[in-house]
PDB file of C-alpha atoms and ligand atoms in Angstrom:
ATOM      1  CA  UNK A 206     -20.213 -11.149   4.342  1.00 45.00           C
ATOM      2  CA  UNK A 207     -17.989  -8.634   2.646  1.00 50.00           C
ATOM      3  CA  UNK A 208     -15.701  -6.608   4.837  1.00 50.00           C
ATOM      4  CA  UNK A 209     -16.337  -3.619   2.642  1.00 51.00           C
ATOM      5  CA  UNK A 210     -19.986  -2.766   2.920  1.00 44.00           C
ATOM      6  CA  UNK A 211     -19.438   0.631   1.317  1.00 53.00           C
ATOM      7  CA  UNK A 212     -16.677   2.112  -0.783  1.00 82.00           C
ATOM      8  CA  UNK A 213     -13.866   3.669   1.173  1.00 92.00           C
ATOM      9  CA  UNK A 214     -13.210   7.391   1.003  1.00 94.00           C
ATOM     10  CA  UNK A 215      -9.974   8.454  -0.716  1.00 95.00           C
ATOM     11  CA  UNK A 216      -8.821  11.612   1.041  1.00 93.00           C
ATOM     12  CA  UNK A 217      -5.933  13.380  -0.696  1.00 95.00           C
ATOM     13  CA  UNK A 218      -2.581  13.011   1.064  1.00 96.00           C
ATOM     14  CA  UNK A 219      -0.285  15.847   2.037  1.00 95.00           C
ATOM     15  CA  UNK A 220       2.348  15.999  -0.723  1.00 96.00           C
ATOM     16  CA  UNK A 221       5.834  17.442  -0.224  1.00 95.00           C
ATOM     17  CA  UNK A 222       8.962  17.554  -2.417  1.00 95.00           C
ATOM     18  CA  UNK A 223      10.188  14.218  -1.007  1.00 94.00           C
ATOM     19  CA  UNK A 224       6.938  12.432  -1.881  1.00 97.00           C
ATOM     20  CA  UNK A 225       5.639  14.243  -4.964  1.00 97.00           C
ATOM     21  CA  UNK A 226       7.135  11.720  -7.430  1.00 97.00           C
ATOM     22  CA  UNK A 227       5.597   8.859  -5.419  1.00 98.00           C
ATOM     23  CA  UNK A 228       2.132  10.429  -5.450  1.00 98.00           C
ATOM     24  CA  UNK A 229       2.308  11.435  -9.121  1.00 98.00           C
ATOM     25  CA  UNK A 230       3.090   7.795  -9.961  1.00 98.00           C
ATOM     26  CA  UNK A 231       0.120   6.542  -7.952  1.00 98.00           C
ATOM     27  CA  UNK A 232      -2.168   8.699 -10.090  1.00 97.00           C
ATOM     28  CA  UNK A 233      -0.715   6.843 -13.094  1.00 97.00           C
ATOM     29  CA  UNK A 234      -1.298   3.440 -11.478  1.00 97.00           C
ATOM     30  CA  UNK A 235       2.340   2.840 -10.530  1.00 98.00           C
ATOM     31  CA  UNK A 236       3.717   2.019  -7.084  1.00 98.00           C
ATOM     32  CA  UNK A 237       7.232   3.369  -6.525  1.00 98.00           C
ATOM     33  CA  UNK A 238       9.657   2.587  -3.734  1.00 98.00           C
ATOM     34  CA  UNK A 239      12.955   4.188  -2.781  1.00 97.00           C
ATOM     35  CA  UNK A 240      16.104   2.042  -2.768  1.00 98.00           C
ATOM     36  CA  UNK A 241      19.367   3.036  -1.161  1.00 98.00           C
ATOM     37  CA  UNK A 242      22.296   2.976  -3.571  1.00 98.00           C
ATOM     38  CA  UNK A 243      24.742   2.765  -0.658  1.00 98.00           C
ATOM     39  CA  UNK A 244      23.403  -0.184   1.385  1.00 98.00           C
ATOM     40  CA  UNK A 245      20.694  -1.615  -0.888  1.00 97.00           C
ATOM     41  CA  UNK A 246      17.813  -1.182   1.574  1.00 97.00           C
ATOM     42  CA  UNK A 247      14.349  -0.763   0.117  1.00 98.00           C
ATOM     43  CA  UNK A 248      12.897   2.199   1.974  1.00 97.00           C
ATOM     44  CA  UNK A 249       9.379   2.784   3.221  1.00 97.00           C
ATOM     45  CA  UNK A 250       7.915   5.384   3.613  1.00 96.00           C
ATOM     46  CA  UNK A 251       9.265   7.487   0.727  1.00 95.00           C
ATOM     47  CA  UNK A 252      11.951   9.919   1.915  1.00 95.00           C
ATOM     48  CA  UNK A 253      15.252  11.393   0.859  1.00 93.00           C
ATOM     49  CA  UNK A 254      17.470   9.806   3.526  1.00 96.00           C
ATOM     50  CA  UNK A 255      18.028   6.060   3.981  1.00 98.00           C
ATOM     51  CA  UNK A 256      16.888   5.124   7.524  1.00 97.00           C
ATOM     52  CA  UNK A 257      19.450   2.291   7.647  1.00 97.00           C
ATOM     53  CA  UNK A 258      22.675   4.109   6.738  1.00 98.00           C
ATOM     54  CA  UNK A 259      21.693   7.804   6.460  1.00 98.00           C
ATOM     55  CA  UNK A 260      22.820   7.980   2.838  1.00 98.00           C
ATOM     56  CA  UNK A 261      21.020  10.454   0.603  1.00 97.00           C
ATOM     57  CA  UNK A 262      22.072   8.439  -2.459  1.00 98.00           C
ATOM     58  CA  UNK A 263      18.723   6.816  -3.248  1.00 97.00           C
ATOM     59  CA  UNK A 264      16.737   5.976  -6.365  1.00 97.00           C
ATOM     60  CA  UNK A 265      13.125   5.299  -7.247  1.00 98.00           C
ATOM     61  CA  UNK A 266      12.268   1.744  -8.284  1.00 98.00           C
ATOM     62  CA  UNK A 267       9.007   0.327  -9.607  1.00 98.00           C
ATOM     63  CA  UNK A 268       7.402  -2.079  -7.135  1.00 98.00           C
ATOM     64  CA  UNK A 269       5.702  -5.236  -8.362  1.00 97.00           C
ATOM     65  CA  UNK A 270       2.502  -4.234  -6.580  1.00 97.00           C
ATOM     66  CA  UNK A 271       2.360  -7.680  -5.029  1.00 98.00           C
ATOM     67  CA  UNK A 272       2.731  -8.798  -1.457  1.00 98.00           C
ATOM     68  CA  UNK A 273       1.114 -10.671   1.383  1.00 98.00           C
ATOM     69  CA  UNK A 274      -1.042  -9.688   4.322  1.00 98.00           C
ATOM     70  CA  UNK A 275       1.287  -9.383   7.316  1.00 98.00           C
ATOM     71  CA  UNK A 276      -1.406  -8.389   9.810  1.00 98.00           C
ATOM     72  CA  UNK A 277      -4.915  -6.987   9.669  1.00 97.00           C
ATOM     73  CA  UNK A 278      -7.932  -5.925  11.658  1.00 95.00           C
ATOM     74  CA  UNK A 279     -11.558  -5.421  10.672  1.00 94.00           C
ATOM     75  CA  UNK A 280     -12.715  -2.020  11.881  1.00 93.00           C
ATOM     76  CA  UNK A 281     -16.362  -1.681  12.809  1.00 93.00           C
ATOM     77  CA  UNK A 282     -16.054   1.912  13.992  1.00 93.00           C
ATOM     78  CA  UNK A 283     -14.580   4.618  11.786  1.00 89.00           C
ATOM     79  CA  UNK A 284     -13.692   8.224  12.430  1.00 90.00           C
ATOM     80  CA  UNK A 285     -13.557  11.278  10.216  1.00 90.00           C
ATOM     81  CA  UNK A 286     -13.798  10.455   6.521  1.00 87.00           C
ATOM     82  CA  UNK A 287     -14.164   6.765   7.436  1.00 90.00           C
ATOM     83  CA  UNK A 288     -17.125   7.246   9.766  1.00 90.00           C
ATOM     84  CA  UNK A 289     -19.685   5.867   7.307  1.00 90.00           C
ATOM     85  CA  UNK A 290     -17.432   3.246   5.697  1.00 91.00           C
ATOM     86  CA  UNK A 291     -17.507   0.444   8.242  1.00 91.00           C
ATOM     87  CA  UNK A 292     -16.676  -2.334   8.284  1.00 92.00           C
ATOM     88  CA  UNK A 293     -13.305  -1.876   6.588  1.00 94.00           C
ATOM     89  CA  UNK A 294      -9.984  -3.666   6.785  1.00 95.00           C
ATOM     90  CA  UNK A 295      -6.854  -1.938   8.042  1.00 95.00           C
ATOM     91  CA  UNK A 296      -3.753  -3.983   7.345  1.00 97.00           C
ATOM     92  CA  UNK A 297      -0.024  -4.197   7.020  1.00 98.00           C
ATOM     93  CA  UNK A 298       0.987  -5.652   3.687  1.00 98.00           C
ATOM     94  CA  UNK A 299       4.509  -6.990   3.269  1.00 98.00           C
ATOM     95  CA  UNK A 300       5.519  -6.135  -0.277  1.00 98.00           C
ATOM     96  CA  UNK A 301       7.498  -8.621  -2.355  1.00 98.00           C
ATOM     97  CA  UNK A 302      10.330  -6.046  -2.206  1.00 98.00           C
ATOM     98  CA  UNK A 303      10.358  -6.238   1.613  1.00 97.00           C
ATOM     99  CA  UNK A 304       8.752  -3.134   3.128  1.00 97.00           C
ATOM    100  CA  UNK A 305       5.589  -3.471   5.223  1.00 98.00           C
ATOM    101  CA  UNK A 306       3.094  -0.738   4.466  1.00 98.00           C
ATOM    102  CA  UNK A 307      -0.089   0.251   6.263  1.00 97.00           C
ATOM    103  CA  UNK A 308      -3.035   0.108   3.911  1.00 97.00           C
ATOM    104  CA  UNK A 309      -6.551  -1.196   3.418  1.00 97.00           C
ATOM    105  CA  UNK A 310      -7.624  -4.540   2.011  1.00 96.00           C
ATOM    106  CA  UNK A 311     -10.564  -4.188  -0.345  1.00 95.00           C
ATOM    107  CA  UNK A 312     -12.751  -6.656  -2.177  1.00 92.00           C
ATOM    108  CA  UNK A 313     -12.129  -9.521   0.226  1.00 88.00           C
ATOM    109  CA  UNK A 314     -14.761 -11.622   1.915  1.00 82.00           C
ATOM    110  CA  UNK A 315     -14.272 -12.342   5.611  1.00 79.00           C
ATOM    111  CA  UNK A 316     -13.537 -15.958   4.800  1.00 82.00           C
ATOM    112  CA  UNK A 317     -10.697 -14.957   2.467  1.00 86.00           C
ATOM    113  CA  UNK A 318      -8.877 -12.738   4.937  1.00 93.00           C
ATOM    114  CA  UNK A 319      -5.844 -14.310   6.509  1.00 95.00           C
ATOM    115  CA  UNK A 320      -2.286 -13.551   7.415  1.00 97.00           C
ATOM    116  CA  UNK A 321      -0.214 -14.568   4.406  1.00 97.00           C
ATOM    117  CA  UNK A 322      -2.994 -13.943   1.862  1.00 97.00           C
ATOM    118  CA  UNK A 323      -1.419 -12.934  -1.477  1.00 97.00           C
ATOM    119  CA  UNK A 324      -2.583  -9.463  -2.462  1.00 97.00           C
ATOM    120  CA  UNK A 325      -2.052  -6.998  -5.289  1.00 97.00           C
ATOM    121  CA  UNK A 326      -2.216  -3.241  -5.383  1.00 98.00           C
ATOM    122  CA  UNK A 327      -5.181  -1.217  -6.610  1.00 97.00           C
ATOM    123  CA  UNK A 328      -5.297   2.569  -6.741  1.00 97.00           C
ATOM    124  CA  UNK A 329      -8.165   4.710  -5.474  1.00 96.00           C
ATOM    125  CA  UNK A 330      -8.105   8.144  -7.125  1.00 96.00           C
ATOM    126  CA  UNK A 331      -8.254  11.060  -4.703  1.00 96.00           C
ATOM    127  CA  UNK A 332      -9.303  13.453  -7.478  1.00 95.00           C
ATOM    128  CA  UNK A 333      -6.333  15.640  -6.561  1.00 95.00           C
ATOM    129  CA  UNK A 334      -3.466  14.268  -8.687  1.00 96.00           C
ATOM    130  CA  UNK A 335      -2.809  11.248  -6.478  1.00 97.00           C
ATOM    131  CA  UNK A 336      -4.281   7.863  -5.659  1.00 97.00           C
ATOM    132  CA  UNK A 337      -4.223   5.754  -2.522  1.00 97.00           C
ATOM    133  CA  UNK A 338      -2.514   2.369  -2.875  1.00 97.00           C
ATOM    134  CA  UNK A 339      -4.791  -0.299  -1.420  1.00 97.00           C
ATOM    135  CA  UNK A 340      -4.725  -4.056  -1.897  1.00 97.00           C
ATOM    136  CA  UNK A 341      -7.126  -6.796  -2.979  1.00 96.00           C
ATOM    137  CA  UNK A 342      -6.744 -10.568  -3.024  1.00 95.00           C
ATOM    138  CA  UNK A 343      -4.337 -11.384  -5.863  1.00 94.00           C
ATOM    139  CA  UNK A 344      -5.433 -13.127  -8.985  1.00 81.00           C
ATOM    140  CA  UNK A 345      -3.526 -16.385  -9.323  1.00 74.00           C
ATOM    141  CA  UNK A 346      -0.596 -16.057 -11.700  1.00 64.00           C
ATOM    142  CA  UNK A 347      -1.258 -17.807 -14.995  1.00 66.00           C
ATOM    143  CA  UNK A 348       2.468 -18.293 -15.585  1.00 64.00           C
ATOM    144  CA  UNK A 349       5.164 -18.831 -12.993  1.00 60.00           C
ATOM    145  CA  UNK A 350       7.440 -15.858 -12.468  1.00 55.00           C
ATOM    146  CA  UNK A 351      10.665 -16.291 -14.317  1.00 50.00           C
TER     147      UNK A 351
HETATM  148 ZN1   ZN B 140      21.253   2.836   3.062  1.00 91.93          ZN
END
């Protein structure tokens, strides 16, 4: 059985000056991360100040959009916008760049779901100039990464 009986809602996020570039990129199908130019940390969630060293010297980098399921749960009861979308998968995905982000896994059958499952980002348009980064089981690479 699919863990996504119905399509998930895509409520628009609250956007502020620290996150506007991130959300604009999602609408264009790009996942950005912040990297600290002082200590090298890759920062999640997007913000102006590095949580590791408090430097404000940060830059945007393009994420690969690939990662692995770090943890997940199948929700059979939803609230608010998700009330009629059960069952759905809430998960932490560990990106190839290091950060773990809370997200949804879509397009996976129950039998596929597992900690460590390779996943890739998909974007669900909010209709408000942004898109929600969610993840689906990754297509196998046809060529090894060089
Ligand atoms: Zn830092």
